[in-house]
Coordinates of C-alpha atoms and ligand atoms in Angstrom, one line a residue:
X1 CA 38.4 -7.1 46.4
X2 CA 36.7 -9.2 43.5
X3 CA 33.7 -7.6 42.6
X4 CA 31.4 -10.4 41.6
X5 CA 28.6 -7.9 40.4
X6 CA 28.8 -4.5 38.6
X7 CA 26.1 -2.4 38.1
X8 CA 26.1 -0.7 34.8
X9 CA 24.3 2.4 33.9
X10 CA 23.1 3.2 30.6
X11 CA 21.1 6.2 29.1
X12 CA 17.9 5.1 26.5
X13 CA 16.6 7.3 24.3
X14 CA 13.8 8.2 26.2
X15 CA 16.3 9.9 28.8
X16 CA 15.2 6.9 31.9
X17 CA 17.9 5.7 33.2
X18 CA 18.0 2.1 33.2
X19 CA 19.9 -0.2 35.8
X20 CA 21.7 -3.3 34.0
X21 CA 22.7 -6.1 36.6
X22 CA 25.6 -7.5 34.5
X23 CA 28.4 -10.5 36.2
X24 CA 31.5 -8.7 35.6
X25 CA 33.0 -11.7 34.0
X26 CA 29.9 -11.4 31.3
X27 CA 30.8 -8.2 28.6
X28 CA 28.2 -5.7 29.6
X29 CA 27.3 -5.7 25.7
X30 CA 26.3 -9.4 26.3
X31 CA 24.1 -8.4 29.2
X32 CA 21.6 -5.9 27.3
X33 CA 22.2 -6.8 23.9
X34 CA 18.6 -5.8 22.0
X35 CA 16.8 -8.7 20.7
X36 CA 16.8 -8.0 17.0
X37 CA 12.8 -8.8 16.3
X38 CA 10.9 -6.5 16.1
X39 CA 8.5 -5.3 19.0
X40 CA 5.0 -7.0 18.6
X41 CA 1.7 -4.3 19.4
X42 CA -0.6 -7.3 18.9
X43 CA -4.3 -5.3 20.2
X44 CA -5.4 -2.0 21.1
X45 CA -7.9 0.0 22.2
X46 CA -9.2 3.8 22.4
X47 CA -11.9 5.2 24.8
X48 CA -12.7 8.4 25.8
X49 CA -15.2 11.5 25.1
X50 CA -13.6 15.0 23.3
X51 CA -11.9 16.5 26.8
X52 CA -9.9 12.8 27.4
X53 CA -9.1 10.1 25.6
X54 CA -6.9 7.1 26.5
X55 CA -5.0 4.6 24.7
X56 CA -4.0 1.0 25.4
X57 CA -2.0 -0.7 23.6
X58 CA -0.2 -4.3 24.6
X59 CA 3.0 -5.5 23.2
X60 CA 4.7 -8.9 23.3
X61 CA 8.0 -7.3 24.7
X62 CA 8.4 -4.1 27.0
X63 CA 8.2 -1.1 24.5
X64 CA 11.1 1.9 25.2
X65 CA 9.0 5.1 23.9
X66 CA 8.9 8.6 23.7
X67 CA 6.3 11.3 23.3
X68 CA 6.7 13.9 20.9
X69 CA 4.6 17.0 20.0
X70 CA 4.3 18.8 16.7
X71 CA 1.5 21.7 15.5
X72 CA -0.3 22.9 12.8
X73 CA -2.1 20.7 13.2
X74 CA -2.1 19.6 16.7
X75 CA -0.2 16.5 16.9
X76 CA 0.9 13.6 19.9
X77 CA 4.0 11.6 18.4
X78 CA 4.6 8.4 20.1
X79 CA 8.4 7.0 18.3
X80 CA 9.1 3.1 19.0
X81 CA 11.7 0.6 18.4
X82 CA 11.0 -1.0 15.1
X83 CA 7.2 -2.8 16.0
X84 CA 5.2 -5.0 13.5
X85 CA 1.4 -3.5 14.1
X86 CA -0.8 -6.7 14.4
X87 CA -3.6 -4.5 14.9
X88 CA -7.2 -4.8 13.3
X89 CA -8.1 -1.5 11.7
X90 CA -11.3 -0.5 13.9
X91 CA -9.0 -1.4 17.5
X92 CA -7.4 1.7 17.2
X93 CA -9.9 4.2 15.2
X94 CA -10.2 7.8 15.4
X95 CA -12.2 8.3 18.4
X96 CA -12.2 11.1 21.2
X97 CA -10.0 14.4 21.2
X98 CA -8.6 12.6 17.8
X99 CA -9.3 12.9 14.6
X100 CA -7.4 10.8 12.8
X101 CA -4.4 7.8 14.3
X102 CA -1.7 6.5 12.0
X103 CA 1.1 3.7 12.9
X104 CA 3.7 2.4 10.9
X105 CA 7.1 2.0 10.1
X106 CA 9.1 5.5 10.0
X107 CA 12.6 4.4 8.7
X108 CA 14.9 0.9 9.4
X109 CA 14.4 0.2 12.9
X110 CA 11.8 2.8 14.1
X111 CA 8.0 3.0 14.5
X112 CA 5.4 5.5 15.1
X113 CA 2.1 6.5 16.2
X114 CA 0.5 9.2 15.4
X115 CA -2.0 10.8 17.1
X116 CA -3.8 13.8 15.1
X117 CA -6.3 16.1 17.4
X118 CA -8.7 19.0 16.0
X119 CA -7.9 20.7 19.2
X120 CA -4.3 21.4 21.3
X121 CA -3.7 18.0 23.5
X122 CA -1.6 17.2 26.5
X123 CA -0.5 13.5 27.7
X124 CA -1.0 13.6 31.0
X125 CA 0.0 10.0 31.5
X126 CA 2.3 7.6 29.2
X127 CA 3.1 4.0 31.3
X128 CA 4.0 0.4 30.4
X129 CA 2.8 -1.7 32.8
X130 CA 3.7 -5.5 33.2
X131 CA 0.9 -7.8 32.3
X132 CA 0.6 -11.5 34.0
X133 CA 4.4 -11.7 34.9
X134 CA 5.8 -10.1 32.2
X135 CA 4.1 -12.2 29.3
X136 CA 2.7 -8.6 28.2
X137 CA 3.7 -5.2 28.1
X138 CA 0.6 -2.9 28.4
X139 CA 1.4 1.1 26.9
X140 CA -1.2 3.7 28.4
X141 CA -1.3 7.2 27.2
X142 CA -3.6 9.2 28.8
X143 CA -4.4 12.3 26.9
X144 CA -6.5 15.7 27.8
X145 CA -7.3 19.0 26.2
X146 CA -5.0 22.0 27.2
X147 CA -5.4 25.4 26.4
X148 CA -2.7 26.8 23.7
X149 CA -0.8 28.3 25.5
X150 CA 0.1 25.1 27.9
X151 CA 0.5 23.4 24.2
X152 CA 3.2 25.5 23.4
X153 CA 4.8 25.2 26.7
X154 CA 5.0 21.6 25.8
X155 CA 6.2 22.1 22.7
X156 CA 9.2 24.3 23.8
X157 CA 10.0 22.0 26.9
X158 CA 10.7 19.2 24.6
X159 CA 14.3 19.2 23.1
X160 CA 13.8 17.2 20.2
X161 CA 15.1 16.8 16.6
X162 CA 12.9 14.9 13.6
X163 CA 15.7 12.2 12.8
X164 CA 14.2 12.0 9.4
X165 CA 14.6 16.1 8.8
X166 CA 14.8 16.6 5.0
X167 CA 18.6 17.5 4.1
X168 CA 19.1 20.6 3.3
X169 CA 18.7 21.8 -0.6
X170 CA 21.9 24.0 -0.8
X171 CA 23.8 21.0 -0.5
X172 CA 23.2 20.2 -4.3
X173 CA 24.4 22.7 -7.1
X174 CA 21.7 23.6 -9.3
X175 CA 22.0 22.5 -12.9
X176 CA 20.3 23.5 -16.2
X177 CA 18.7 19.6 -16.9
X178 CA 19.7 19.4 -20.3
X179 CA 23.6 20.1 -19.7
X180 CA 24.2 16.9 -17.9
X181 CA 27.8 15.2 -17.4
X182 CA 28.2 12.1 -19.8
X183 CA 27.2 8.8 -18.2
X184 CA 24.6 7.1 -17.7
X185 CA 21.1 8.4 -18.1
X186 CA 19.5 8.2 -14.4
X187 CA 15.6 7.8 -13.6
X188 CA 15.1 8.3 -9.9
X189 CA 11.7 6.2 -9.5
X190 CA 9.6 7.1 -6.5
X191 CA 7.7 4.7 -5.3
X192 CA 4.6 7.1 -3.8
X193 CA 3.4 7.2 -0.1
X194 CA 5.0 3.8 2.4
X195 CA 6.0 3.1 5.8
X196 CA 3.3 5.0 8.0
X197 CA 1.9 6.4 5.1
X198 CA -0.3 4.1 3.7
X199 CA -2.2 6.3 1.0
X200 CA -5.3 4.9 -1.1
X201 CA -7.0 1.5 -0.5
X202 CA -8.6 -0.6 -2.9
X203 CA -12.3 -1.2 -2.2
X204 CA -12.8 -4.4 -3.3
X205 CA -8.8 -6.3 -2.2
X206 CA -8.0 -3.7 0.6
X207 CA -4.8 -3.8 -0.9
X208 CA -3.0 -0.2 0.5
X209 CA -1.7 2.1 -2.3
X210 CA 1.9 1.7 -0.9
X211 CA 2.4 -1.5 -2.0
X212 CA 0.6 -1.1 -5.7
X213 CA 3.2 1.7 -5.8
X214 CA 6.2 -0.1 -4.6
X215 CA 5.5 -3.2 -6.9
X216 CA 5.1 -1.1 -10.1
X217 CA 8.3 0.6 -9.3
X218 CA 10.4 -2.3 -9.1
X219 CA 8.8 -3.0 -12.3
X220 CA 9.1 -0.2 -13.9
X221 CA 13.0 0.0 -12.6
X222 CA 13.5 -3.4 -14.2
X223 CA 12.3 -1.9 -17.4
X224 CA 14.5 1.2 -17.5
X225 CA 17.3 -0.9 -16.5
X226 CA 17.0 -3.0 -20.1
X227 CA 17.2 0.1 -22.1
X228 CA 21.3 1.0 -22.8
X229 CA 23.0 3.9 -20.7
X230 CA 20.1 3.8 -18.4
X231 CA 20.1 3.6 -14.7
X232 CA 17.4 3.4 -13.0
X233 CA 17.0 3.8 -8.6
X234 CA 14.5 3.7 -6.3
X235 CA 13.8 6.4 -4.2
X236 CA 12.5 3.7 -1.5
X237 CA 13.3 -0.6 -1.7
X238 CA 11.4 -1.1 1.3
X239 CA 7.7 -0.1 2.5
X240 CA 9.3 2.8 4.8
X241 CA 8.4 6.4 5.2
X242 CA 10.0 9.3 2.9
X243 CA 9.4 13.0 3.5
X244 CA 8.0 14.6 0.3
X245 CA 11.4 16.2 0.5
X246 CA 13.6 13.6 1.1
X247 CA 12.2 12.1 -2.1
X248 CA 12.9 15.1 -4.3
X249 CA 16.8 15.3 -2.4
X250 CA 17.5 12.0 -3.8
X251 CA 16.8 12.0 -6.9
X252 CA 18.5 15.3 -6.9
X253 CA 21.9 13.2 -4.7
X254 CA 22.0 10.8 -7.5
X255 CA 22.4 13.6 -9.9
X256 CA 18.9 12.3 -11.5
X257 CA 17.8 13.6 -15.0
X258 CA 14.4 12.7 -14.5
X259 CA 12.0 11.9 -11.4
X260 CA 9.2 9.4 -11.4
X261 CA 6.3 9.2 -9.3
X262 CA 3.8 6.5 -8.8
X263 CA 0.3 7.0 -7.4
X264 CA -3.3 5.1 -7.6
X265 CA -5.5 7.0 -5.5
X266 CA -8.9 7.1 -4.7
X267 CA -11.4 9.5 -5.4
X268 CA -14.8 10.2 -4.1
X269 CA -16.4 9.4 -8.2
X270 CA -16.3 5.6 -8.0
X271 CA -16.6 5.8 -11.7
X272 CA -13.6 8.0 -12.5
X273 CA -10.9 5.7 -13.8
X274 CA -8.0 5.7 -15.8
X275 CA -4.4 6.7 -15.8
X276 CA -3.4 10.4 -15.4
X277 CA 0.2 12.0 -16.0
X278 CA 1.0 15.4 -13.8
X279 CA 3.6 18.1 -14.0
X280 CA 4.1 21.0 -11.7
X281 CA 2.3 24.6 -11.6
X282 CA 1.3 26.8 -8.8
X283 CA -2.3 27.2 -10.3
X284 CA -4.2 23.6 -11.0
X285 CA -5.2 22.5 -14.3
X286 CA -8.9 21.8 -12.8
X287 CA -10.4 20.8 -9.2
X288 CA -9.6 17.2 -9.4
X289 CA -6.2 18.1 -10.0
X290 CA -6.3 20.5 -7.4
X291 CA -7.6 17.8 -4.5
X292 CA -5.3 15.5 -5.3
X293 CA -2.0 17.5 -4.7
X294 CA -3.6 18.5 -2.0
X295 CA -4.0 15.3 -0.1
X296 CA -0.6 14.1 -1.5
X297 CA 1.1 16.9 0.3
X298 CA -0.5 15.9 3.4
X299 CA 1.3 12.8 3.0
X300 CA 4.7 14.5 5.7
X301 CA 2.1 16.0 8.4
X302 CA 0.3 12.0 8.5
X303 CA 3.9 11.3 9.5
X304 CA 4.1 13.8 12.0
X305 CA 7.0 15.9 10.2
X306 CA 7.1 19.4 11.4
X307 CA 6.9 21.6 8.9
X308 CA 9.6 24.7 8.9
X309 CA 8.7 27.1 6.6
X310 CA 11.3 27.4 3.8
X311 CA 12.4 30.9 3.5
X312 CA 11.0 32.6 0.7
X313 CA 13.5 32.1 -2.9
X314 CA 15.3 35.0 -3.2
X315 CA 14.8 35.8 -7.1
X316 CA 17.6 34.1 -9.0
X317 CA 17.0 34.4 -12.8
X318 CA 19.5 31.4 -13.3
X319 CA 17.3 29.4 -10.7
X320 CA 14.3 31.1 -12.6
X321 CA 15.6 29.7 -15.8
X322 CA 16.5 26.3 -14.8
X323 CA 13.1 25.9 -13.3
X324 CA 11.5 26.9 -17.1
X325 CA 13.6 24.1 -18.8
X326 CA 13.1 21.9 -16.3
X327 CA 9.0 22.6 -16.3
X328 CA 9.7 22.2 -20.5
X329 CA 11.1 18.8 -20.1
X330 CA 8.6 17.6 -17.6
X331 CA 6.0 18.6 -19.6
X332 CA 7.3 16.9 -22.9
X333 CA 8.0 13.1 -21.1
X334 CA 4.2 13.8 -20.2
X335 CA 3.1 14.0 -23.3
X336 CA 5.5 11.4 -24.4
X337 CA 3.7 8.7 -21.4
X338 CA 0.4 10.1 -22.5
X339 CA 1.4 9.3 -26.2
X340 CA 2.2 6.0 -25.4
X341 CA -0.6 4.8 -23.6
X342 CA -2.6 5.7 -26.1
X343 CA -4.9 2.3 -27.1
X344 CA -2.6 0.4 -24.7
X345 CA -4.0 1.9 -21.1
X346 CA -6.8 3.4 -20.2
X347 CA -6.8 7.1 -19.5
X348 CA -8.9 9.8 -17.9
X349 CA -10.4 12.8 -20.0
X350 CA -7.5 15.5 -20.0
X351 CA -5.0 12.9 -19.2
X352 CA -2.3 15.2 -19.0
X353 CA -3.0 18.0 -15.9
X354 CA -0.7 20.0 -13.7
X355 CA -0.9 21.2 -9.9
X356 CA 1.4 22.2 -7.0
X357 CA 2.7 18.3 -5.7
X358 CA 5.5 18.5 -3.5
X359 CA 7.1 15.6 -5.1
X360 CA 7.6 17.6 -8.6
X361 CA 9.8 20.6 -6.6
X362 CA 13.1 19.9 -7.4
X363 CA 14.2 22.9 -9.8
X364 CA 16.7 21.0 -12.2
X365 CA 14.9 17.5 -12.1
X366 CA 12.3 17.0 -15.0
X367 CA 9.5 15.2 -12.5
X368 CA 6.5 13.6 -13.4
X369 CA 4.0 11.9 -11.2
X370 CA 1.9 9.1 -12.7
X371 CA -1.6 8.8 -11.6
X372 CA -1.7 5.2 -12.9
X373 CA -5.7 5.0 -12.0
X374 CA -7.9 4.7 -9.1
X375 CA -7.9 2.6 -6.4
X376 CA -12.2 3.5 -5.9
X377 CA -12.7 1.9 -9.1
X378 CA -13.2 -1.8 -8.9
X379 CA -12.2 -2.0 -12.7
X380 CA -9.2 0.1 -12.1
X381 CA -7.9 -1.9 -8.7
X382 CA -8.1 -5.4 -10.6
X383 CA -5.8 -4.3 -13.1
X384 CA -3.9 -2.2 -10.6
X385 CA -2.8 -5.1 -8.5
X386 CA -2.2 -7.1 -11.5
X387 CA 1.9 -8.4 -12.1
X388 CA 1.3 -8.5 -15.6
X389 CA -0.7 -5.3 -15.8
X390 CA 2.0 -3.4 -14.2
X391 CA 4.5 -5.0 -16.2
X392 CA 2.6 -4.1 -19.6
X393 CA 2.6 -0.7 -18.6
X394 CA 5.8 -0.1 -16.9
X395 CA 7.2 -1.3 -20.4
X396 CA 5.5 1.6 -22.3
X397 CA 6.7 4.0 -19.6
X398 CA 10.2 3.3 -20.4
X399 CA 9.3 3.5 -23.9
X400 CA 8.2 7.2 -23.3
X401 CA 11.2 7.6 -20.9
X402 CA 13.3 6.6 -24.2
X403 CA 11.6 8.4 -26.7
X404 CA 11.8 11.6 -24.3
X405 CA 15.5 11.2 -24.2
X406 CA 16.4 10.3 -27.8
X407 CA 14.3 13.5 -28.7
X408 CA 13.9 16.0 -25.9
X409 CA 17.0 15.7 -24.6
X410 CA 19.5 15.3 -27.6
X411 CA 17.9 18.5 -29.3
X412 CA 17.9 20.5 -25.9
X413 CA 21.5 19.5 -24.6
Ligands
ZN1 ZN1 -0.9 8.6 -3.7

């Protein structure tokens, strides 16, 4: 007998089963292939008091989700298909049991919203209704407080995996940074914050740290590039979301010899300004210091990574050792970038400080993260966003980056 129809079953992410009418003359793949735009969330809104809060949010197409939790600190993940966020900033502000909401891109091809509260949360809805014959797709979360206890039932019910979990550190041998193979030099440039993680914002151009970051890195890339035996990568291309530790693992993949990250935060001084280099220690150089690494390594947990808790180093007095030449090298291209911008760029008092970023882990990486000024200065953002700015002092960075090796790194390999 011809069957004219088949009906084809196929599992989504979210675990729904979906029913696919498909002509069996028609290849099923025809008959749900994915349109390749991405979804649309084109307005939101929040309402709700500090017991239950609800979320709307309308999309162009019909939206395949899933709702995650994380803790510490209490966390509602909601993962999407890849979705351009045409939201104005106050349609979906902090508001209710949340304290803070984040959306953006996590990696190629997937979204997220997160949903920070101060206390432990339940969804005790999640729906997409069809809007005025399917011209709109309408996603309601409802969301309530729940006692602990039913927050950790929720959290053990769910069987879920972060896609994005860093890759493990064993995977990479350890090596003393100054007894490198031949070949080319390699500067893994890390362009900070991106994707969901927007970091700082300029006061005056609204322009989001991200993309300063990402434009001097390209810049800065081009630069190292020029100079001979050098190669230069990006740790990201594209504004997408990198764990703190994914950053650090590729350097280390690419078998790195030095790491570079780029920041312009803000601050609460309006009037502090300048650029500021920073190398790793457990105890900060000063307060400002201290805040800062601080709110950098709260740039996973805006994502809504779950932090495992790495077990404790067992003492390794090679690992010990490596980590005292690396700390020595990352301290010396310091004082090579601060060297250089002397007269040339504008830097903060103590230009040179040290506390305990994230970014600046890897043992046998020399890292340095360059502050290159604050986005809360008006002074400081003009220049910031400024092509010819960034290429001026992306230029003298590679000059340090040169110097650093000619010196450093021909006397201490
Ligand atoms: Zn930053």
């Amino acid at each position: 007998m011809l069957r004219l129809l088949t009906e084809t079953f196929f599992r989504v992410a979210a675990g729904a089963i979906v029913a696919v009418l498909s002509l069996s003359l028609v290849t099923p793949a025809l008959a749900v292939s994915a349109t390749a735009a991405p979804l649309l969330a084109f307005s939101a809104r929040i309402a709700g008091d500090d017991a239950r809060t609800r979320l709307i949010i309308d999309f162009d197409r019909k939206p395949d989700f899933k709702v995650h939790y994380v803790a510490n600190p209490y966390r509602v993940l909601i993962d999407l298909p890849e979705t351009a966020f045409g939201l104005k900033a106050e349609e979906l502000e902090a508001r209710g049991i949340f304290s803070d909401i984040r959306y953006g891109t996590m990696a190629a091809g997937r979204s997220r919203i997160v949903l920070t509260a101060s206390r432990p949360v339940g969804v005790v809805l999640a729906e997409v209704q069809e809007e005025q014959g399917a011209a709109s797709y309408r996603l309601v979360i409802d969301t309530a407080i729940v006692t602990d206890q039913a927050f950790q039932a929720l959290m053990e019910k769910q069987s879920w995996q972060e896609a994005a979990a860093p890759a493990s550190a064993e995977q990479t041998p350890v090596m003393l940074p100054g007894s490198r193979a031949d070949g080319p030099f390699v500067i893994a440039v890390d362009a900070g914050h991106g994707g969901i993680d927007n970091g700082a914002r300029g006061g005056v151009t609204k322009t989001e740290e991200k993309h300063v970051t990402l434009a001097f890195a390209r810049q800065l890339t081009e630069a190292l590039n020029a100079l001979p035996g050098t190669r230069a990568i990006l740790t990201r291309d594209k504004d997408e979301f990198l764990s703190l530790s994914q950053r650090v693992q590729l350097a280390r993949n690419e078998g790195a010899n030095l790491l570079i990250s780029i920041h312009a935060d803000t601050l609460k001084q309006k009037d502090i300004r300048g650029a500021t280099v920073y190398t790793i220690s457990d105890k900060a150089s000063d307060s400002l210091a201290a805040s800062l690494a601080e709110r950098e390594n709260l740039s996973d947990q805006i994502a809504g990574i779950s932090f495992v808790d790495e077990p404790a180093e067992v003492a390794d007095i090679l690992l010990d050792l490596t980590r005292r030449e690396t700390q020595a090298f990352s301290i010396n291209l310091a004082q090579s970038i601060v060297s250089n911008f002397k007269d040339q760029v504008l830097l903060i008092n103590n230009p040179h400080r040290h506390a305990g970023f994230r970014v600046l882990t890897a043992p046998d990486v020399p890292s340095i993260l360059l502050e290159l000024g604050f986005m809360s200065n008006k002074d400081d953002e003009k220049l910031l966003v400024d092509p010819a700015w960034q290429k001026k002092v992306a230029g003298l960075v590679a000059k340090a980056v040169e110097q650093y090796r000619s010196t450093v790194v021909a006397n201490g390999g």
